[in-house]
Amino acid sequence: MFKKLKNLETAFQHVRVFSIAIILLAFAAVCFMAWLLKSESVALQKKVYVLSGNTAWSAKAVERAEYLPLAARGHVRAFHELFFTLDPDEKVNKRNLSRALYLADNSARKVYDSLSVSGYYANIIAGNISQRLNVDSVQVDTRASPYHFRCYATLRIIRSTSQVAQSLITEGDLREVERSDNNLLGFLIEHWSTIENKVLTISNH
């Protein structure tokens, strides 16, 4: 009788151990599935689609720190292209300059006011002159805010009889601000100044 009771107790212990093992394995499986689903959810949230007409382009969302240098260079490039792209059309120039001035502080406004007072923009229209800027490179130090930058570009002034190529180097600081329709990348150029603006070539048509 005692032997039977001992066998029953041993069997009960085995069943208990087996049951605990099953419960632990089930819990581990549930935890693994929850982690897997969360990982897939995060991956899906980072995957976005950009619609262009009838076409959807896949894109990946990343942390701001990962694309900060690229975004900073893009902001500097956009500002310079808008500020220096001019045509003999007052409306086009006002539109470009207005968009450019949203991307910078009063240092850019002072340059704009000075050029306006000197008649620079009026001469562009009166002389049927076009002005194009090609940004060669932008260097941005993103180690500490505000981010110091230097922009190297070639400015082309196109007249009906000649074309002038000028080397343009500017520098300034970038401060992070809230994004808006007028400032998509969320930076503001501060203390902007020109450190070189010299003629490279003059060619006659």
PDB file of C-alpha atoms in Angstrom, residues 19-188:
ATOM      1  CA  SER A  19       2.755  20.876 -16.441  1.00  0.00           C
ATOM      2  CA  ILE A  20       5.082  23.646 -15.229  1.00  0.00           C
ATOM      3  CA  ALA A  21       7.389  23.001 -18.193  1.00  0.00           C
ATOM      4  CA  ILE A  22       4.445  23.226 -20.607  1.00  0.00           C
ATOM      5  CA  ILE A  23       3.252  26.470 -18.993  1.00  0.00           C
ATOM      6  CA  LEU A  24       6.760  28.003 -19.182  1.00  0.00           C
ATOM      7  CA  LEU A  25       7.167  26.986 -22.816  1.00  0.00           C
ATOM      8  CA  ALA A  26       3.737  28.418 -23.667  1.00  0.00           C
ATOM      9  CA  PHE A  27       4.600  31.678 -21.873  1.00  0.00           C
ATOM     10  CA  ALA A  28       7.929  31.882 -23.743  1.00  0.00           C
ATOM     11  CA  ALA A  29       6.135  31.251 -27.048  1.00  0.00           C
ATOM     12  CA  VAL A  30       3.587  33.988 -26.299  1.00  0.00           C
ATOM     13  CA  CYS A  31       6.373  36.447 -25.366  1.00  0.00           C
ATOM     14  CA  PHE A  32       8.290  35.610 -28.552  1.00  0.00           C
ATOM     15  CA  MET A  33       5.190  36.107 -30.709  1.00  0.00           C
ATOM     16  CA  ALA A  34       4.444  39.441 -28.997  1.00  0.00           C
ATOM     17  CA  TRP A  35       8.034  40.615 -29.600  1.00  0.00           C
ATOM     18  CA  LEU A  36       7.860  39.480 -33.225  1.00  0.00           C
ATOM     19  CA  LEU A  37       4.567  41.288 -33.829  1.00  0.00           C
ATOM     20  CA  LYS A  38       5.902  44.461 -32.201  1.00  0.00           C
ATOM     21  CA  SER A  39       9.053  44.346 -34.347  1.00  0.00           C
ATOM     22  CA  GLU A  40       6.980  43.936 -37.489  1.00  0.00           C
ATOM     23  CA  SER A  41       4.693  46.784 -36.392  1.00  0.00           C
ATOM     24  CA  VAL A  42       7.665  49.128 -35.838  1.00  0.00           C
ATOM     25  CA  ALA A  43       9.112  48.125 -39.218  1.00  0.00           C
ATOM     26  CA  LEU A  44       5.787  48.846 -40.924  1.00  0.00           C
ATOM     27  CA  GLN A  45       5.515  52.244 -39.191  1.00  0.00           C
ATOM     28  CA  LYS A  46       8.949  53.170 -40.546  1.00  0.00           C
ATOM     29  CA  LYS A  47       7.918  52.222 -44.055  1.00  0.00           C
ATOM     30  CA  VAL A  48       6.053  54.990 -45.801  1.00  0.00           C
ATOM     31  CA  TYR A  49       4.769  55.483 -49.323  1.00  0.00           C
ATOM     32  CA  VAL A  50       5.125  58.696 -51.283  1.00  0.00           C
ATOM     33  CA  LEU A  51       2.406  59.224 -53.879  1.00  0.00           C
ATOM     34  CA  SER A  52       3.345  60.942 -57.122  1.00  0.00           C
ATOM     35  CA  GLY A  53       0.487  60.981 -59.592  1.00  0.00           C
ATOM     36  CA  ASN A  54      -0.581  57.371 -60.008  1.00  0.00           C
ATOM     37  CA  THR A  55       2.715  55.973 -58.724  1.00  0.00           C
ATOM     38  CA  ALA A  56       3.556  55.016 -55.129  1.00  0.00           C
ATOM     39  CA  TRP A  57       7.217  55.132 -54.091  1.00  0.00           C
ATOM     40  CA  SER A  58       8.407  53.211 -51.057  1.00  0.00           C
ATOM     41  CA  ALA A  59      10.470  55.116 -48.501  1.00  0.00           C
ATOM     42  CA  LYS A  60      11.891  54.368 -45.073  1.00  0.00           C
ATOM     43  CA  ALA A  61      11.478  56.594 -42.021  1.00  0.00           C
ATOM     44  CA  VAL A  62      14.655  57.029 -39.963  1.00  0.00           C
ATOM     45  CA  GLU A  63      15.662  58.883 -36.828  1.00  0.00           C
ATOM     46  CA  ARG A  64      16.465  62.579 -37.308  1.00  0.00           C
ATOM     47  CA  ALA A  65      20.082  62.044 -36.218  1.00  0.00           C
ATOM     48  CA  GLU A  66      20.597  59.684 -39.151  1.00  0.00           C
ATOM     49  CA  TYR A  67      19.578  62.175 -41.830  1.00  0.00           C
ATOM     50  CA  LEU A  68      20.578  65.405 -40.033  1.00  0.00           C
ATOM     51  CA  PRO A  69      23.693  66.107 -42.168  1.00  0.00           C
ATOM     52  CA  LEU A  70      21.769  65.426 -45.389  1.00  0.00           C
ATOM     53  CA  ALA A  71      18.830  67.610 -44.334  1.00  0.00           C
ATOM     54  CA  ALA A  72      21.129  70.435 -43.228  1.00  0.00           C
ATOM     55  CA  ARG A  73      22.981  70.431 -46.547  1.00  0.00           C
ATOM     56  CA  GLY A  74      19.659  70.322 -48.385  1.00  0.00           C
ATOM     57  CA  HIS A  75      18.410  73.384 -46.499  1.00  0.00           C
ATOM     58  CA  VAL A  76      21.558  75.384 -47.282  1.00  0.00           C
ATOM     59  CA  ARG A  77      21.395  74.335 -50.941  1.00  0.00           C
ATOM     60  CA  ALA A  78      17.694  75.231 -51.246  1.00  0.00           C
ATOM     61  CA  PHE A  79      18.213  78.683 -49.718  1.00  0.00           C
ATOM     62  CA  HIS A  80      21.117  79.576 -52.006  1.00  0.00           C
ATOM     63  CA  GLU A  81      19.392  78.322 -55.151  1.00  0.00           C
ATOM     64  CA  LEU A  82      16.250  80.299 -54.345  1.00  0.00           C
ATOM     65  CA  PHE A  83      18.108  83.462 -53.323  1.00  0.00           C
ATOM     66  CA  PHE A  84      20.418  83.617 -56.345  1.00  0.00           C
ATOM     67  CA  THR A  85      18.169  82.269 -59.133  1.00  0.00           C
ATOM     68  CA  LEU A  86      16.931  85.370 -60.913  1.00  0.00           C
ATOM     69  CA  ASP A  87      15.291  86.101 -64.250  1.00  0.00           C
ATOM     70  CA  PRO A  88      14.041  89.235 -66.036  1.00  0.00           C
ATOM     71  CA  ASP A  89      10.635  88.624 -64.448  1.00  0.00           C
ATOM     72  CA  GLU A  90       9.660  90.524 -61.318  1.00  0.00           C
ATOM     73  CA  LYS A  91       7.034  88.001 -60.198  1.00  0.00           C
ATOM     74  CA  VAL A  92       9.408  85.032 -60.489  1.00  0.00           C
ATOM     75  CA  ASN A  93      12.118  86.866 -58.579  1.00  0.00           C
ATOM     76  CA  LYS A  94       9.756  87.971 -55.803  1.00  0.00           C
ATOM     77  CA  ARG A  95       8.441  84.408 -55.439  1.00  0.00           C
ATOM     78  CA  ASN A  96      11.917  82.881 -55.207  1.00  0.00           C
ATOM     79  CA  LEU A  97      13.252  85.532 -52.854  1.00  0.00           C
ATOM     80  CA  SER A  98      10.189  85.345 -50.620  1.00  0.00           C
ATOM     81  CA  ARG A  99      10.643  81.574 -50.271  1.00  0.00           C
ATOM     82  CA  ALA A 100      14.362  82.024 -49.596  1.00  0.00           C
ATOM     83  CA  LEU A 101      13.803  84.573 -46.835  1.00  0.00           C
ATOM     84  CA  TYR A 102      11.653  82.099 -44.901  1.00  0.00           C
ATOM     85  CA  LEU A 103      14.759  79.899 -44.631  1.00  0.00           C
ATOM     86  CA  ALA A 104      17.068  82.502 -43.077  1.00  0.00           C
ATOM     87  CA  ASP A 105      17.143  85.202 -40.419  1.00  0.00           C
ATOM     88  CA  ASN A 106      17.633  88.961 -40.691  1.00  0.00           C
ATOM     89  CA  SER A 107      21.184  88.560 -42.040  1.00  0.00           C
ATOM     90  CA  ALA A 108      19.732  87.445 -45.385  1.00  0.00           C
ATOM     91  CA  ARG A 109      17.064  90.148 -45.242  1.00  0.00           C
ATOM     92  CA  LYS A 110      19.800  92.789 -44.899  1.00  0.00           C
ATOM     93  CA  VAL A 111      21.550  91.507 -48.038  1.00  0.00           C
ATOM     94  CA  TYR A 112      18.238  91.514 -49.906  1.00  0.00           C
ATOM     95  CA  ASP A 113      17.414  95.073 -48.767  1.00  0.00           C
ATOM     96  CA  SER A 114      20.891  96.291 -49.738  1.00  0.00           C
ATOM     97  CA  LEU A 115      20.613  94.781 -53.230  1.00  0.00           C
ATOM     98  CA  SER A 116      17.106  96.225 -53.632  1.00  0.00           C
ATOM     99  CA  VAL A 117      18.212  99.731 -52.655  1.00  0.00           C
ATOM    100  CA  SER A 118      21.189  99.564 -55.017  1.00  0.00           C
ATOM    101  CA  GLY A 119      18.866  98.676 -57.907  1.00  0.00           C
ATOM    102  CA  TYR A 120      20.347  95.222 -58.456  1.00  0.00           C
ATOM    103  CA  TYR A 121      17.024  93.456 -59.042  1.00  0.00           C
ATOM    104  CA  ALA A 122      15.718  96.293 -61.222  1.00  0.00           C
ATOM    105  CA  ASN A 123      18.858  96.045 -63.379  1.00  0.00           C
ATOM    106  CA  ILE A 124      18.315  92.286 -63.768  1.00  0.00           C
ATOM    107  CA  ILE A 125      14.878  92.979 -65.260  1.00  0.00           C
ATOM    108  CA  ALA A 126      15.898  96.023 -67.318  1.00  0.00           C
ATOM    109  CA  GLY A 127      18.929  94.252 -68.784  1.00  0.00           C
ATOM    110  CA  ASN A 128      17.139  90.963 -69.533  1.00  0.00           C
ATOM    111  CA  ILE A 129      19.684  89.174 -67.377  1.00  0.00           C
ATOM    112  CA  SER A 130      19.366  85.652 -65.992  1.00  0.00           C
ATOM    113  CA  GLN A 131      21.286  84.462 -62.972  1.00  0.00           C
ATOM    114  CA  ARG A 132      21.873  80.801 -62.093  1.00  0.00           C
ATOM    115  CA  LEU A 133      23.607  79.229 -59.120  1.00  0.00           C
ATOM    116  CA  ASN A 134      25.210  75.797 -59.088  1.00  0.00           C
ATOM    117  CA  VAL A 135      26.040  74.608 -55.573  1.00  0.00           C
ATOM    118  CA  ASP A 136      29.301  72.667 -55.789  1.00  0.00           C
ATOM    119  CA  SER A 137      29.408  71.477 -52.172  1.00  0.00           C
ATOM    120  CA  VAL A 138      28.119  72.239 -48.688  1.00  0.00           C
ATOM    121  CA  GLN A 139      30.066  71.498 -45.526  1.00  0.00           C
ATOM    122  CA  VAL A 140      28.104  71.333 -42.260  1.00  0.00           C
ATOM    123  CA  ASP A 141      29.470  70.628 -38.786  1.00  0.00           C
ATOM    124  CA  THR A 142      26.627  68.801 -37.010  1.00  0.00           C
ATOM    125  CA  ARG A 143      28.566  67.974 -33.828  1.00  0.00           C
ATOM    126  CA  ALA A 144      27.091  70.882 -31.893  1.00  0.00           C
ATOM    127  CA  SER A 145      24.113  73.197 -32.382  1.00  0.00           C
ATOM    128  CA  PRO A 146      23.936  75.717 -33.992  1.00  0.00           C
ATOM    129  CA  TYR A 147      25.530  73.888 -36.931  1.00  0.00           C
ATOM    130  CA  HIS A 148      28.157  75.917 -38.765  1.00  0.00           C
ATOM    131  CA  PHE A 149      28.157  75.591 -42.549  1.00  0.00           C
ATOM    132  CA  ARG A 150      30.139  76.742 -45.538  1.00  0.00           C
ATOM    133  CA  CYS A 151      28.688  76.715 -49.053  1.00  0.00           C
ATOM    134  CA  TYR A 152      30.809  76.602 -52.223  1.00  0.00           C
ATOM    135  CA  ALA A 153      29.004  77.547 -55.433  1.00  0.00           C
ATOM    136  CA  THR A 154      29.417  78.874 -58.951  1.00  0.00           C
ATOM    137  CA  LEU A 155      27.250  81.821 -59.955  1.00  0.00           C
ATOM    138  CA  ARG A 156      26.512  82.376 -63.630  1.00  0.00           C
ATOM    139  CA  ILE A 157      25.279  85.771 -64.859  1.00  0.00           C
ATOM    140  CA  ILE A 158      23.871  85.406 -68.376  1.00  0.00           C
ATOM    141  CA  ARG A 159      23.401  88.391 -70.674  1.00  0.00           C
ATOM    142  CA  SER A 160      22.497  88.444 -74.360  1.00  0.00           C
ATOM    143  CA  THR A 161      26.109  89.305 -75.264  1.00  0.00           C
ATOM    144  CA  SER A 162      28.153  87.589 -72.541  1.00  0.00           C
ATOM    145  CA  GLN A 163      28.236  85.152 -69.657  1.00  0.00           C
ATOM    146  CA  VAL A 164      30.125  85.652 -66.406  1.00  0.00           C
ATOM    147  CA  ALA A 165      31.059  82.832 -64.034  1.00  0.00           C
ATOM    148  CA  GLN A 166      31.805  83.777 -60.444  1.00  0.00           C
ATOM    149  CA  SER A 167      33.082  81.798 -57.484  1.00  0.00           C
ATOM    150  CA  LEU A 168      30.789  82.250 -54.488  1.00  0.00           C
ATOM    151  CA  ILE A 169      31.588  81.076 -50.954  1.00  0.00           C
ATOM    152  CA  THR A 170      29.267  81.839 -48.046  1.00  0.00           C
ATOM    153  CA  GLU A 171      29.046  80.703 -44.442  1.00  0.00           C
ATOM    154  CA  GLY A 172      26.698  80.854 -41.489  1.00  0.00           C
ATOM    155  CA  ASP A 173      24.965  78.808 -38.805  1.00  0.00           C
ATOM    156  CA  LEU A 174      21.928  76.547 -38.860  1.00  0.00           C
ATOM    157  CA  ARG A 175      19.442  76.529 -35.988  1.00  0.00           C
ATOM    158  CA  GLU A 176      16.712  73.922 -35.722  1.00  0.00           C
ATOM    159  CA  VAL A 177      13.158  75.307 -35.771  1.00  0.00           C
ATOM    160  CA  GLU A 178       9.655  73.908 -36.188  1.00  0.00           C
ATOM    161  CA  ARG A 179       8.835  72.626 -39.651  1.00  0.00           C
ATOM    162  CA  SER A 180       6.183  74.395 -41.681  1.00  0.00           C
ATOM    163  CA  ASP A 181       4.892  74.683 -45.230  1.00  0.00           C
ATOM    164  CA  ASN A 182       7.425  77.468 -45.773  1.00  0.00           C
ATOM    165  CA  ASN A 183      10.278  75.606 -44.071  1.00  0.00           C
ATOM    166  CA  LEU A 184       9.959  71.885 -44.714  1.00  0.00           C
ATOM    167  CA  LEU A 185      13.335  70.811 -43.291  1.00  0.00           C
ATOM    168  CA  GLY A 186      13.064  72.771 -40.039  1.00  0.00           C
ATOM    169  CA  PHE A 187      16.250  74.868 -40.076  1.00  0.00           C
ATOM    170  CA  LEU A 188      16.950  78.586 -39.983  1.00  0.00           C
TER     171      LEU A 188
END
